[in-house]
Amino acid sequence: AQSVTQPDIHITVSEGASLELRCNYSYGATPYLFWYVQSPGQGLQLLLKYFSGDTLVQGIKGFEAEFKRSQSSFNLRKPSVHWSDAAEYFCAVAANTDKLIFGTGTRLQVFP
Amino acid sequence: SAVISQKPSRDICQRGTSLTIQCQVDSQVTMMFWYRQQPGQSLTLIATANQGSEATYESGFVIDKFPISRPNLTFSTLTVSNMSPEDSSIYLCSVATGTSVSYNEQFFGPGTRLTVL
């Protein structure tokens, strides 16, 4: 069965520091991968997605993610975090069952 | 893209009662989904509601507890029936703008925060 693991439940960084959020998936074929962000009291917003091709994908708000098949990973990165990036981040995989399977999320806290 | 609104945004209900949540989309979409997000948890898919067919429920969710209507391509409702405190969650509606979840972005509504006393 497909699954998504986000090993870090909670991450705290200082504003201006770099950020990497980890995501590992379990799926037999090449998955379709997504990162979503959920700000407090808001719905989910898509940051970026990977379907095929270049394994480094650029998203909105200065985020990028790299698909590494050998490590079954799709980690999210940002070179310099802003206070407004504080939110919950979800990695998700879409399998051929036409469903999104979400990871447990990583809560990002940003200190000034 | 798609803009989704949900009503109500939040509610506090007594156990044993039912609540119907509405989801309105600003464009016609084929695929619509309902998720539950329990406190501090990730999103769990309740059901897929495609217009013109019966909703498809995920394991652990049944139609008697979570009846869904999908009368047209822009609207859906989810009812949480005979509520108990364990139903306290955020309920989110989402849509996919194409016909495949794999290829298309899902857009999410702001959610309905339900508290059952």
mmCIF file with all atom_site columns, C-alpha atoms in Angstrom:
data_model
loop_
_atom_site.group_PDB
_atom_site.id
_atom_site.type_symbol
_atom_site.label_atom_id
_atom_site.label_alt_id
_atom_site.label_comp_id
_atom_site.label_asym_id
_atom_site.label_entity_id
_atom_site.label_seq_id
_atom_site.pdbx_PDB_ins_code
_atom_site.Cartn_x
_atom_site.Cartn_y
_atom_site.Cartn_z
_atom_site.occupancy
_atom_site.B_iso_or_equiv
_atom_site.pdbx_formal_charge
_atom_site.auth_seq_id
_atom_site.auth_comp_id
_atom_site.auth_asym_id
_atom_site.auth_atom_id
_atom_site.pdbx_PDB_model_num
ATOM 1   C CA . ALA A 1 1   ? 0.000   0.000  0.000   1.00 0.00 ? 1   ALA A CA 1
ATOM 2   C CA . GLN A 1 2   ? 1.111   3.518  -0.677  1.00 0.00 ? 2   GLN A CA 1
ATOM 3   C CA . SER A 1 3   ? 2.224   5.588  2.260   1.00 0.00 ? 3   SER A CA 1
ATOM 4   C CA . VAL A 1 4   ? 3.927   8.868  3.030   1.00 0.00 ? 4   VAL A CA 1
ATOM 5   C CA . THR A 1 5   ? 6.194   9.507  5.980   1.00 0.00 ? 5   THR A CA 1
ATOM 6   C CA . GLN A 1 6   ? 7.196   12.889 7.306   1.00 0.00 ? 6   GLN A CA 1
ATOM 7   C CA . PRO A 1 7   ? 9.717   12.110 10.044  1.00 0.00 ? 7   PRO A CA 1
ATOM 8   C CA . ASP A 1 8   ? 9.747   15.570 11.583  1.00 0.00 ? 8   ASP A CA 1
ATOM 9   C CA . ILE A 1 9   ? 6.618   16.475 13.508  1.00 0.00 ? 9   ILE A CA 1
ATOM 10  C CA . HIS A 1 10  ? 7.823   19.919 14.506  1.00 0.00 ? 10  HIS A CA 1
ATOM 11  C CA . ILE A 1 11  ? 10.680  22.071 13.232  1.00 0.00 ? 11  ILE A CA 1
ATOM 12  C CA . THR A 1 12  ? 11.817  25.422 14.551  1.00 0.00 ? 12  THR A CA 1
ATOM 13  C CA . VAL A 1 13  ? 14.074  27.725 12.561  1.00 0.00 ? 13  VAL A CA 1
ATOM 14  C CA . SER A 1 14  ? 15.199  31.310 12.785  1.00 0.00 ? 14  SER A CA 1
ATOM 15  C CA . GLU A 1 15  ? 14.008  33.777 10.204  1.00 0.00 ? 15  GLU A CA 1
ATOM 16  C CA . GLY A 1 16  ? 16.497  33.913 7.344   1.00 0.00 ? 16  GLY A CA 1
ATOM 17  C CA . ALA A 1 17  ? 17.790  30.413 7.966   1.00 0.00 ? 17  ALA A CA 1
ATOM 18  C CA . SER A 1 18  ? 17.529  27.648 5.396   1.00 0.00 ? 18  SER A CA 1
ATOM 19  C CA . LEU A 1 19  ? 14.869  24.982 5.663   1.00 0.00 ? 19  LEU A CA 1
ATOM 20  C CA . GLU A 1 20  ? 14.515  21.368 4.626   1.00 0.00 ? 20  GLU A CA 1
ATOM 21  C CA . LEU A 1 21  ? 11.411  19.316 5.345   1.00 0.00 ? 21  LEU A CA 1
ATOM 22  C CA . ARG A 1 22  ? 11.702  15.598 4.800   1.00 0.00 ? 22  ARG A CA 1
ATOM 23  C CA . CYS A 1 23  ? 9.254   13.357 3.003   1.00 0.00 ? 23  CYS A CA 1
ATOM 24  C CA . ASN A 1 24  ? 9.600   9.670  2.192   1.00 0.00 ? 24  ASN A CA 1
ATOM 25  C CA . TYR A 1 25  ? 7.075   7.656  0.244   1.00 0.00 ? 25  TYR A CA 1
ATOM 26  C CA . SER A 1 26  ? 6.336   4.036  -0.350  1.00 0.00 ? 26  SER A CA 1
ATOM 27  C CA . TYR A 1 27  ? 5.021   3.183  -3.791  1.00 0.00 ? 27  TYR A CA 1
ATOM 28  C CA . GLY A 1 28  ? 5.941   0.617  -6.399  1.00 0.00 ? 28  GLY A CA 1
ATOM 29  C CA . ALA A 1 29  ? 5.965   2.819  -9.454  1.00 0.00 ? 29  ALA A CA 1
ATOM 30  C CA . THR A 1 30  ? 6.932   6.435  -10.024 1.00 0.00 ? 30  THR A CA 1
ATOM 31  C CA . PRO A 1 31  ? 4.578   8.430  -7.855  1.00 0.00 ? 31  PRO A CA 1
ATOM 32  C CA . TYR A 1 32  ? 3.020   11.794 -8.377  1.00 0.00 ? 32  TYR A CA 1
ATOM 33  C CA . LEU A 1 33  ? 4.204   13.915 -5.472  1.00 0.00 ? 33  LEU A CA 1
ATOM 34  C CA . PHE A 1 34  ? 2.902   17.099 -3.931  1.00 0.00 ? 34  PHE A CA 1
ATOM 35  C CA . TRP A 1 35  ? 3.689   19.509 -1.139  1.00 0.00 ? 35  TRP A CA 1
ATOM 36  C CA . TYR A 1 36  ? 0.851   21.470 0.444   1.00 0.00 ? 36  TYR A CA 1
ATOM 37  C CA . VAL A 1 37  ? 0.912   24.186 3.086   1.00 0.00 ? 37  VAL A CA 1
ATOM 38  C CA . GLN A 1 38  ? -1.821  24.850 5.615   1.00 0.00 ? 38  GLN A CA 1
ATOM 39  C CA . SER A 1 39  ? -1.725  28.150 7.449   1.00 0.00 ? 39  SER A CA 1
ATOM 40  C CA . PRO A 1 40  ? -3.634  28.442 10.731  1.00 0.00 ? 40  PRO A CA 1
ATOM 41  C CA . GLY A 1 41  ? -7.357  28.413 10.095  1.00 0.00 ? 41  GLY A CA 1
ATOM 42  C CA . GLN A 1 42  ? -6.888  28.023 6.353   1.00 0.00 ? 42  GLN A CA 1
ATOM 43  C CA . GLY A 1 43  ? -7.370  25.316 3.796   1.00 0.00 ? 43  GLY A CA 1
ATOM 44  C CA . LEU A 1 44  ? -4.490  23.696 1.988   1.00 0.00 ? 44  LEU A CA 1
ATOM 45  C CA . GLN A 1 45  ? -2.529  25.432 -0.737  1.00 0.00 ? 45  GLN A CA 1
ATOM 46  C CA . LEU A 1 46  ? -0.379  23.627 -3.258  1.00 0.00 ? 46  LEU A CA 1
ATOM 47  C CA . LEU A 1 47  ? 3.292   24.630 -3.107  1.00 0.00 ? 47  LEU A CA 1
ATOM 48  C CA . LEU A 1 48  ? 4.627   22.399 -5.861  1.00 0.00 ? 48  LEU A CA 1
ATOM 49  C CA . LYS A 1 49  ? 4.217   19.070 -7.581  1.00 0.00 ? 49  LYS A CA 1
ATOM 50  C CA . TYR A 1 50  ? 6.325   16.465 -9.352  1.00 0.00 ? 50  TYR A CA 1
ATOM 51  C CA . PHE A 1 51  ? 4.999   14.318 -12.149 1.00 0.00 ? 51  PHE A CA 1
ATOM 52  C CA . SER A 1 52  ? 8.037   13.544 -14.306 1.00 0.00 ? 52  SER A CA 1
ATOM 53  C CA . GLY A 1 53  ? 11.113  15.097 -15.897 1.00 0.00 ? 53  GLY A CA 1
ATOM 54  C CA . ASP A 1 54  ? 13.465  17.353 -14.015 1.00 0.00 ? 54  ASP A CA 1
ATOM 55  C CA . THR A 1 55  ? 13.761  16.030 -10.490 1.00 0.00 ? 55  THR A CA 1
ATOM 56  C CA . LEU A 1 56  ? 14.224  19.505 -9.014  1.00 0.00 ? 56  LEU A CA 1
ATOM 57  C CA . VAL A 1 57  ? 10.928  21.341 -9.076  1.00 0.00 ? 57  VAL A CA 1
ATOM 58  C CA . GLN A 1 58  ? 10.259  24.947 -8.259  1.00 0.00 ? 58  GLN A CA 1
ATOM 59  C CA . GLY A 1 59  ? 7.156   26.072 -6.489  1.00 0.00 ? 59  GLY A CA 1
ATOM 60  C CA . ILE A 1 60  ? 5.511   29.164 -5.147  1.00 0.00 ? 60  ILE A CA 1
ATOM 61  C CA . LYS A 1 61  ? 6.792   31.322 -2.302  1.00 0.00 ? 61  LYS A CA 1
ATOM 62  C CA . GLY A 1 62  ? 10.410  30.440 -3.069  1.00 0.00 ? 62  GLY A CA 1
ATOM 63  C CA . PHE A 1 63  ? 10.091  26.738 -2.268  1.00 0.00 ? 63  PHE A CA 1
ATOM 64  C CA . GLU A 1 64  ? 11.673  23.918 -4.200  1.00 0.00 ? 64  GLU A CA 1
ATOM 65  C CA . ALA A 1 65  ? 11.712  20.142 -3.831  1.00 0.00 ? 65  ALA A CA 1
ATOM 66  C CA . GLU A 1 66  ? 13.918  17.386 -5.161  1.00 0.00 ? 66  GLU A CA 1
ATOM 67  C CA . PHE A 1 67  ? 12.691  13.946 -6.137  1.00 0.00 ? 67  PHE A CA 1
ATOM 68  C CA . LYS A 1 68  ? 15.229  11.218 -5.383  1.00 0.00 ? 68  LYS A CA 1
ATOM 69  C CA . ARG A 1 69  ? 14.066  7.848  -6.600  1.00 0.00 ? 69  ARG A CA 1
ATOM 70  C CA . SER A 1 70  ? 16.953  5.983  -4.978  1.00 0.00 ? 70  SER A CA 1
ATOM 71  C CA . GLN A 1 71  ? 15.972  7.330  -1.576  1.00 0.00 ? 71  GLN A CA 1
ATOM 72  C CA . SER A 1 72  ? 12.189  7.385  -2.161  1.00 0.00 ? 72  SER A CA 1
ATOM 73  C CA . SER A 1 73  ? 12.271  10.962 -1.002  1.00 0.00 ? 73  SER A CA 1
ATOM 74  C CA . PHE A 1 74  ? 10.778  14.289 -1.994  1.00 0.00 ? 74  PHE A CA 1
ATOM 75  C CA . ASN A 1 75  ? 12.229  16.834 0.410   1.00 0.00 ? 75  ASN A CA 1
ATOM 76  C CA . LEU A 1 76  ? 11.061  20.429 0.471   1.00 0.00 ? 76  LEU A CA 1
ATOM 77  C CA . ARG A 1 77  ? 13.600  23.226 0.737   1.00 0.00 ? 77  ARG A CA 1
ATOM 78  C CA . LYS A 1 78  ? 13.764  26.963 1.051   1.00 0.00 ? 78  LYS A CA 1
ATOM 79  C CA . PRO A 1 79  ? 17.037  28.908 1.216   1.00 0.00 ? 79  PRO A CA 1
ATOM 80  C CA . SER A 1 80  ? 15.779  31.672 3.513   1.00 0.00 ? 80  SER A CA 1
ATOM 81  C CA . VAL A 1 81  ? 12.699  31.313 5.665   1.00 0.00 ? 81  VAL A CA 1
ATOM 82  C CA . HIS A 1 82  ? 10.334  34.197 6.341   1.00 0.00 ? 82  HIS A CA 1
ATOM 83  C CA . TRP A 1 83  ? 8.156   34.566 9.433   1.00 0.00 ? 83  TRP A CA 1
ATOM 84  C CA . SER A 1 84  ? 5.098   34.144 7.205   1.00 0.00 ? 84  SER A CA 1
ATOM 85  C CA . ASP A 1 85  ? 6.227   30.618 6.328   1.00 0.00 ? 85  ASP A CA 1
ATOM 86  C CA . ALA A 1 86  ? 5.156   29.391 9.758   1.00 0.00 ? 86  ALA A CA 1
ATOM 87  C CA . ALA A 1 87  ? 2.488   26.797 8.989   1.00 0.00 ? 87  ALA A CA 1
ATOM 88  C CA . GLU A 1 88  ? 1.808   23.089 8.682   1.00 0.00 ? 88  GLU A CA 1
ATOM 89  C CA . TYR A 1 89  ? 3.355   21.371 5.673   1.00 0.00 ? 89  TYR A CA 1
ATOM 90  C CA . PHE A 1 90  ? 1.987   18.203 4.145   1.00 0.00 ? 90  PHE A CA 1
ATOM 91  C CA . CYS A 1 91  ? 3.618   15.912 1.646   1.00 0.00 ? 91  CYS A CA 1
ATOM 92  C CA . ALA A 1 92  ? 1.225   13.836 -0.457  1.00 0.00 ? 92  ALA A CA 1
ATOM 93  C CA . VAL A 1 93  ? 1.385   11.118 -3.070  1.00 0.00 ? 93  VAL A CA 1
ATOM 94  C CA . ALA A 1 94  ? -1.185  10.304 -5.734  1.00 0.00 ? 94  ALA A CA 1
ATOM 95  C CA . ALA A 1 95  ? -1.303  6.692  -6.710  1.00 0.00 ? 95  ALA A CA 1
ATOM 96  C CA . ASN A 1 96  ? -3.193  5.227  -9.616  1.00 0.00 ? 96  ASN A CA 1
ATOM 97  C CA . THR A 1 97  ? -6.157  4.819  -7.342  1.00 0.00 ? 97  THR A CA 1
ATOM 98  C CA . ASP A 1 98  ? -6.924  8.477  -7.941  1.00 0.00 ? 98  ASP A CA 1
ATOM 99  C CA . LYS A 1 99  ? -6.531  9.365  -4.304  1.00 0.00 ? 99  LYS A CA 1
ATOM 100 C CA . LEU A 1 100 ? -4.184  11.664 -2.510  1.00 0.00 ? 100 LEU A CA 1
ATOM 101 C CA . ILE A 1 101 ? -2.429  10.087 0.444   1.00 0.00 ? 101 ILE A CA 1
ATOM 102 C CA . PHE A 1 102 ? -1.105  12.612 2.909   1.00 0.00 ? 102 PHE A CA 1
ATOM 103 C CA . GLY A 1 103 ? 1.762   12.424 5.337   1.00 0.00 ? 103 GLY A CA 1
ATOM 104 C CA . THR A 1 104 ? 1.258   13.324 8.964   1.00 0.00 ? 104 THR A CA 1
ATOM 105 C CA . GLY A 1 105 ? 2.540   16.834 8.445   1.00 0.00 ? 105 GLY A CA 1
ATOM 106 C CA . THR A 1 106 ? 5.393   18.948 9.779   1.00 0.00 ? 106 THR A CA 1
ATOM 107 C CA . ARG A 1 107 ? 4.658   22.026 11.826  1.00 0.00 ? 107 ARG A CA 1
ATOM 108 C CA . LEU A 1 108 ? 7.115   24.816 11.096  1.00 0.00 ? 108 LEU A CA 1
ATOM 109 C CA . GLN A 1 109 ? 7.761   27.495 13.652  1.00 0.00 ? 109 GLN A CA 1
ATOM 110 C CA . VAL A 1 110 ? 9.833   30.549 12.729  1.00 0.00 ? 110 VAL A CA 1
ATOM 111 C CA . PHE A 1 111 ? 11.565  32.685 15.313  1.00 0.00 ? 111 PHE A CA 1
ATOM 112 C CA . PRO A 1 112 ? 12.538  36.297 14.563  1.00 0.00 ? 112 PRO A CA 1
ATOM 113 C CA . SER B 2 1   ? -7.810  27.106 -10.648 1.00 0.00 ? 1   SER B CA 1
ATOM 114 C CA . ALA B 2 2   ? -10.895 26.813 -8.479  1.00 0.00 ? 2   ALA B CA 1
ATOM 115 C CA . VAL B 2 3   ? -12.184 28.813 -5.553  1.00 0.00 ? 3   VAL B CA 1
ATOM 116 C CA . ILE B 2 4   ? -14.047 26.812 -2.948  1.00 0.00 ? 4   ILE B CA 1
ATOM 117 C CA . SER B 2 5   ? -16.254 28.028 -0.136  1.00 0.00 ? 5   SER B CA 1
ATOM 118 C CA . GLN B 2 6   ? -17.628 26.011 2.724   1.00 0.00 ? 6   GLN B CA 1
ATOM 119 C CA . LYS B 2 7   ? -20.498 26.642 5.085   1.00 0.00 ? 7   LYS B CA 1
ATOM 120 C CA . PRO B 2 8   ? -20.499 26.780 8.014   1.00 0.00 ? 8   PRO B CA 1
ATOM 121 C CA . SER B 2 9   ? -16.928 27.719 8.793   1.00 0.00 ? 9   SER B CA 1
ATOM 122 C CA . ARG B 2 10  ? -17.343 26.345 12.288  1.00 0.00 ? 10  ARG B CA 1
ATOM 123 C CA . ASP B 2 11  ? -20.031 24.947 14.526  1.00 0.00 ? 11  ASP B CA 1
ATOM 124 C CA . ILE B 2 12  ? -20.534 23.550 17.978  1.00 0.00 ? 12  ILE B CA 1
ATOM 125 C CA . CYS B 2 13  ? -23.079 20.760 18.149  1.00 0.00 ? 13  CYS B CA 1
ATOM 126 C CA . GLN B 2 14  ? -24.639 18.487 20.717  1.00 0.00 ? 14  GLN B CA 1
ATOM 127 C CA . ARG B 2 15  ? -24.070 14.765 20.553  1.00 0.00 ? 15  ARG B CA 1
ATOM 128 C CA . GLY B 2 16  ? -26.739 12.826 18.726  1.00 0.00 ? 16  GLY B CA 1
ATOM 129 C CA . THR B 2 17  ? -27.517 15.648 16.311  1.00 0.00 ? 17  THR B CA 1
ATOM 130 C CA . SER B 2 18  ? -26.525 15.986 12.649  1.00 0.00 ? 18  SER B CA 1
ATOM 131 C CA . LEU B 2 19  ? -24.754 18.723 10.735  1.00 0.00 ? 19  LEU B CA 1
ATOM 132 C CA . THR B 2 20  ? -24.742 19.308 6.992   1.00 0.00 ? 20  THR B CA 1
ATOM 133 C CA . ILE B 2 21  ? -21.686 20.997 5.501   1.00 0.00 ? 21  ILE B CA 1
ATOM 134 C CA . GLN B 2 22  ? -21.955 22.718 2.160   1.00 0.00 ? 22  GLN B CA 1
ATOM 135 C CA . CYS B 2 23  ? -19.213 23.025 -0.448  1.00 0.00 ? 23  CYS B CA 1
ATOM 136 C CA . GLN B 2 24  ? -19.549 25.457 -3.333  1.00 0.00 ? 24  GLN B CA 1
ATOM 137 C CA . VAL B 2 25  ? -17.086 25.746 -6.227  1.00 0.00 ? 25  VAL B CA 1
ATOM 138 C CA . ASP B 2 26  ? -16.814 28.688 -8.586  1.00 0.00 ? 26  ASP B CA 1
ATOM 139 C CA . SER B 2 27  ? -16.462 26.465 -11.663 1.00 0.00 ? 27  SER B CA 1
ATOM 140 C CA . GLN B 2 28  ? -17.701 23.112 -12.853 1.00 0.00 ? 28  GLN B CA 1
ATOM 141 C CA . VAL B 2 29  ? -15.570 20.224 -11.682 1.00 0.00 ? 29  VAL B CA 1
ATOM 142 C CA . THR B 2 30  ? -15.882 16.511 -12.087 1.00 0.00 ? 30  THR B CA 1
ATOM 143 C CA . MET B 2 31  ? -14.055 15.233 -9.054  1.00 0.00 ? 31  MET B CA 1
ATOM 144 C CA . MET B 2 32  ? -14.911 16.384 -5.564  1.00 0.00 ? 32  MET B CA 1
ATOM 145 C CA . PHE B 2 33  ? -13.590 14.979 -2.306  1.00 0.00 ? 33  PHE B CA 1
ATOM 146 C CA . TRP B 2 34  ? -14.364 15.187 1.385   1.00 0.00 ? 34  TRP B CA 1
ATOM 147 C CA . TYR B 2 35  ? -11.606 14.879 3.969   1.00 0.00 ? 35  TYR B CA 1
ATOM 148 C CA . ARG B 2 36  ? -11.475 14.772 7.732   1.00 0.00 ? 36  ARG B CA 1
ATOM 149 C CA . GLN B 2 37  ? -8.637  16.274 9.722   1.00 0.00 ? 37  GLN B CA 1
ATOM 150 C CA . GLN B 2 38  ? -8.776  15.265 13.347  1.00 0.00 ? 38  GLN B CA 1
ATOM 151 C CA . PRO B 2 39  ? -7.040  17.507 15.887  1.00 0.00 ? 39  PRO B CA 1
ATOM 152 C CA . GLY B 2 40  ? -3.295  17.480 15.305  1.00 0.00 ? 40  GLY B CA 1
ATOM 153 C CA . GLN B 2 41  ? -3.618  14.867 12.591  1.00 0.00 ? 41  GLN B CA 1
ATOM 154 C CA . SER B 2 42  ? -3.223  14.644 8.861   1.00 0.00 ? 42  SER B CA 1
ATOM 155 C CA . LEU B 2 43  ? -5.997  14.532 6.299   1.00 0.00 ? 43  LEU B CA 1
ATOM 156 C CA . THR B 2 44  ? -7.981  11.370 5.814   1.00 0.00 ? 44  THR B CA 1
ATOM 157 C CA . LEU B 2 45  ? -10.145 10.903 2.750   1.00 0.00 ? 45  LEU B CA 1
ATOM 158 C CA . ILE B 2 46  ? -13.769 10.202 3.643   1.00 0.00 ? 46  ILE B CA 1
ATOM 159 C CA . ALA B 2 47  ? -15.226 9.805  0.171   1.00 0.00 ? 47  ALA B CA 1
ATOM 160 C CA . THR B 2 48  ? -15.057 10.801 -3.458  1.00 0.00 ? 48  THR B CA 1
ATOM 161 C CA . ALA B 2 49  ? -18.181 12.479 -4.787  1.00 0.00 ? 49  ALA B CA 1
ATOM 162 C CA . ASN B 2 50  ? -18.413 12.565 -8.549  1.00 0.00 ? 50  ASN B CA 1
ATOM 163 C CA . GLN B 2 51  ? -21.485 14.062 -10.140 1.00 0.00 ? 51  GLN B CA 1
ATOM 164 C CA . GLY B 2 52  ? -23.840 11.522 -11.627 1.00 0.00 ? 52  GLY B CA 1
ATOM 165 C CA . SER B 2 53  ? -22.711 8.625  -9.502  1.00 0.00 ? 53  SER B CA 1
ATOM 166 C CA . GLU B 2 54  ? -22.908 7.431  -5.944  1.00 0.00 ? 54  GLU B CA 1
ATOM 167 C CA . ALA B 2 55  ? -20.196 8.621  -3.615  1.00 0.00 ? 55  ALA B CA 1
ATOM 168 C CA . THR B 2 56  ? -17.349 6.187  -3.064  1.00 0.00 ? 56  THR B CA 1
ATOM 169 C CA . TYR B 2 57  ? -16.444 5.784  0.601   1.00 0.00 ? 57  TYR B CA 1
ATOM 170 C CA . GLU B 2 58  ? -13.075 4.892  2.019   1.00 0.00 ? 58  GLU B CA 1
ATOM 171 C CA . SER B 2 59  ? -12.516 2.107  4.476   1.00 0.00 ? 59  SER B CA 1
ATOM 172 C CA . GLY B 2 60  ? -13.843 3.076  7.870   1.00 0.00 ? 60  GLY B CA 1
ATOM 173 C CA . PHE B 2 61  ? -16.439 5.505  6.561   1.00 0.00 ? 61  PHE B CA 1
ATOM 174 C CA . VAL B 2 62  ? -20.037 4.559  5.796   1.00 0.00 ? 62  VAL B CA 1
ATOM 175 C CA . ILE B 2 63  ? -22.874 6.272  4.020   1.00 0.00 ? 63  ILE B CA 1
ATOM 176 C CA . ASP B 2 64  ? -25.221 6.092  7.012   1.00 0.00 ? 64  ASP B CA 1
ATOM 177 C CA . LYS B 2 65  ? -22.798 8.130  9.073   1.00 0.00 ? 65  LYS B CA 1
ATOM 178 C CA . PHE B 2 66  ? -21.564 10.477 6.331   1.00 0.00 ? 66  PHE B CA 1
ATOM 179 C CA . PRO B 2 67  ? -24.222 10.818 3.627   1.00 0.00 ? 67  PRO B CA 1
ATOM 180 C CA . ILE B 2 68  ? -23.079 12.893 0.683   1.00 0.00 ? 68  ILE B CA 1
ATOM 181 C CA . SER B 2 69  ? -25.016 14.657 -2.026  1.00 0.00 ? 69  SER B CA 1
ATOM 182 C CA . ARG B 2 70  ? -23.634 15.903 -5.345  1.00 0.00 ? 70  ARG B CA 1
ATOM 183 C CA . PRO B 2 71  ? -26.540 17.437 -7.229  1.00 0.00 ? 71  PRO B CA 1
ATOM 184 C CA . ASN B 2 72  ? -24.458 19.276 -9.823  1.00 0.00 ? 72  ASN B CA 1
ATOM 185 C CA . LEU B 2 73  ? -20.920 20.066 -10.919 1.00 0.00 ? 73  LEU B CA 1
ATOM 186 C CA . THR B 2 74  ? -20.430 22.996 -8.545  1.00 0.00 ? 74  THR B CA 1
ATOM 187 C CA . PHE B 2 75  ? -21.956 21.866 -5.260  1.00 0.00 ? 75  PHE B CA 1
ATOM 188 C CA . SER B 2 76  ? -21.828 19.078 -2.705  1.00 0.00 ? 76  SER B CA 1
ATOM 189 C CA . THR B 2 77  ? -22.905 18.459 0.865   1.00 0.00 ? 77  THR B CA 1
ATOM 190 C CA . LEU B 2 78  ? -21.536 16.212 3.569   1.00 0.00 ? 78  LEU B CA 1
ATOM 191 C CA . THR B 2 79  ? -23.704 15.346 6.554   1.00 0.00 ? 79  THR B CA 1
ATOM 192 C CA . VAL B 2 80  ? -22.190 14.155 9.796   1.00 0.00 ? 80  VAL B CA 1
ATOM 193 C CA . SER B 2 81  ? -24.946 12.113 11.392  1.00 0.00 ? 81  SER B CA 1
ATOM 194 C CA . ASN B 2 82  ? -25.656 11.157 14.978  1.00 0.00 ? 82  ASN B CA 1
ATOM 195 C CA . MET B 2 83  ? -22.576 13.004 16.118  1.00 0.00 ? 83  MET B CA 1
ATOM 196 C CA . SER B 2 84  ? -20.340 12.052 19.005  1.00 0.00 ? 84  SER B CA 1
ATOM 197 C CA . PRO B 2 85  ? -17.348 13.912 20.456  1.00 0.00 ? 85  PRO B CA 1
ATOM 198 C CA . GLU B 2 86  ? -15.088 11.685 18.333  1.00 0.00 ? 86  GLU B CA 1
ATOM 199 C CA . ASP B 2 87  ? -16.481 13.463 15.264  1.00 0.00 ? 87  ASP B CA 1
ATOM 200 C CA . SER B 2 88  ? -14.876 16.720 16.372  1.00 0.00 ? 88  SER B CA 1
ATOM 201 C CA . SER B 2 89  ? -12.619 17.539 13.440  1.00 0.00 ? 89  SER B CA 1
ATOM 202 C CA . ILE B 2 90  ? -12.038 19.865 10.556  1.00 0.00 ? 90  ILE B CA 1
ATOM 203 C CA . TYR B 2 91  ? -13.911 18.730 7.471   1.00 0.00 ? 91  TYR B CA 1
ATOM 204 C CA . LEU B 2 92  ? -12.467 19.842 4.150   1.00 0.00 ? 92  LEU B CA 1
ATOM 205 C CA . CYS B 2 93  ? -13.886 19.793 0.687   1.00 0.00 ? 93  CYS B CA 1
ATOM 206 C CA . SER B 2 94  ? -11.559 19.625 -2.297  1.00 0.00 ? 94  SER B CA 1
ATOM 207 C CA . VAL B 2 95  ? -11.872 19.434 -6.051  1.00 0.00 ? 95  VAL B CA 1
ATOM 208 C CA . ALA B 2 96  ? -9.662  18.259 -8.875  1.00 0.00 ? 96  ALA B CA 1
ATOM 209 C CA . THR B 2 97  ? -9.903  20.307 -12.038 1.00 0.00 ? 97  THR B CA 1
ATOM 210 C CA . GLY B 2 98  ? -9.323  17.377 -14.350 1.00 0.00 ? 98  GLY B CA 1
ATOM 211 C CA . THR B 2 99  ? -10.368 13.786 -14.384 1.00 0.00 ? 99  THR B CA 1
ATOM 212 C CA . SER B 2 100 ? -7.320  12.349 -12.688 1.00 0.00 ? 100 SER B CA 1
ATOM 213 C CA . VAL B 2 101 ? -5.978  13.048 -9.242  1.00 0.00 ? 101 VAL B CA 1
ATOM 214 C CA . SER B 2 102 ? -2.562  11.992 -10.400 1.00 0.00 ? 102 SER B CA 1
ATOM 215 C CA . TYR B 2 103 ? -2.245  14.671 -13.037 1.00 0.00 ? 103 TYR B CA 1
ATOM 216 C CA . ASN B 2 104 ? -4.230  17.488 -11.602 1.00 0.00 ? 104 ASN B CA 1
ATOM 217 C CA . GLU B 2 105 ? -3.931  19.784 -8.669  1.00 0.00 ? 105 GLU B CA 1
ATOM 218 C CA . GLN B 2 106 ? -6.484  19.523 -5.926  1.00 0.00 ? 106 GLN B CA 1
ATOM 219 C CA . PHE B 2 107 ? -7.891  22.742 -4.557  1.00 0.00 ? 107 PHE B CA 1
ATOM 220 C CA . PHE B 2 108 ? -9.096  22.825 -0.997  1.00 0.00 ? 108 PHE B CA 1
ATOM 221 C CA . GLY B 2 109 ? -11.791 24.751 0.755   1.00 0.00 ? 109 GLY B CA 1
ATOM 222 C CA . PRO B 2 110 ? -11.086 26.577 4.027   1.00 0.00 ? 110 PRO B CA 1
ATOM 223 C CA . GLY B 2 111 ? -12.627 23.761 6.057   1.00 0.00 ? 111 GLY B CA 1
ATOM 224 C CA . THR B 2 112 ? -15.419 23.462 8.592   1.00 0.00 ? 112 THR B CA 1
ATOM 225 C CA . ARG B 2 113 ? -14.305 23.191 12.192  1.00 0.00 ? 113 ARG B CA 1
ATOM 226 C CA . LEU B 2 114 ? -16.759 20.992 14.075  1.00 0.00 ? 114 LEU B CA 1
ATOM 227 C CA . THR B 2 115 ? -16.858 20.589 17.822  1.00 0.00 ? 115 THR B CA 1
ATOM 228 C CA . VAL B 2 116 ? -19.229 18.040 19.322  1.00 0.00 ? 116 VAL B CA 1
ATOM 229 C CA . LEU B 2 117 ? -20.080 18.356 23.011  1.00 0.00 ? 117 LEU B CA 1
#
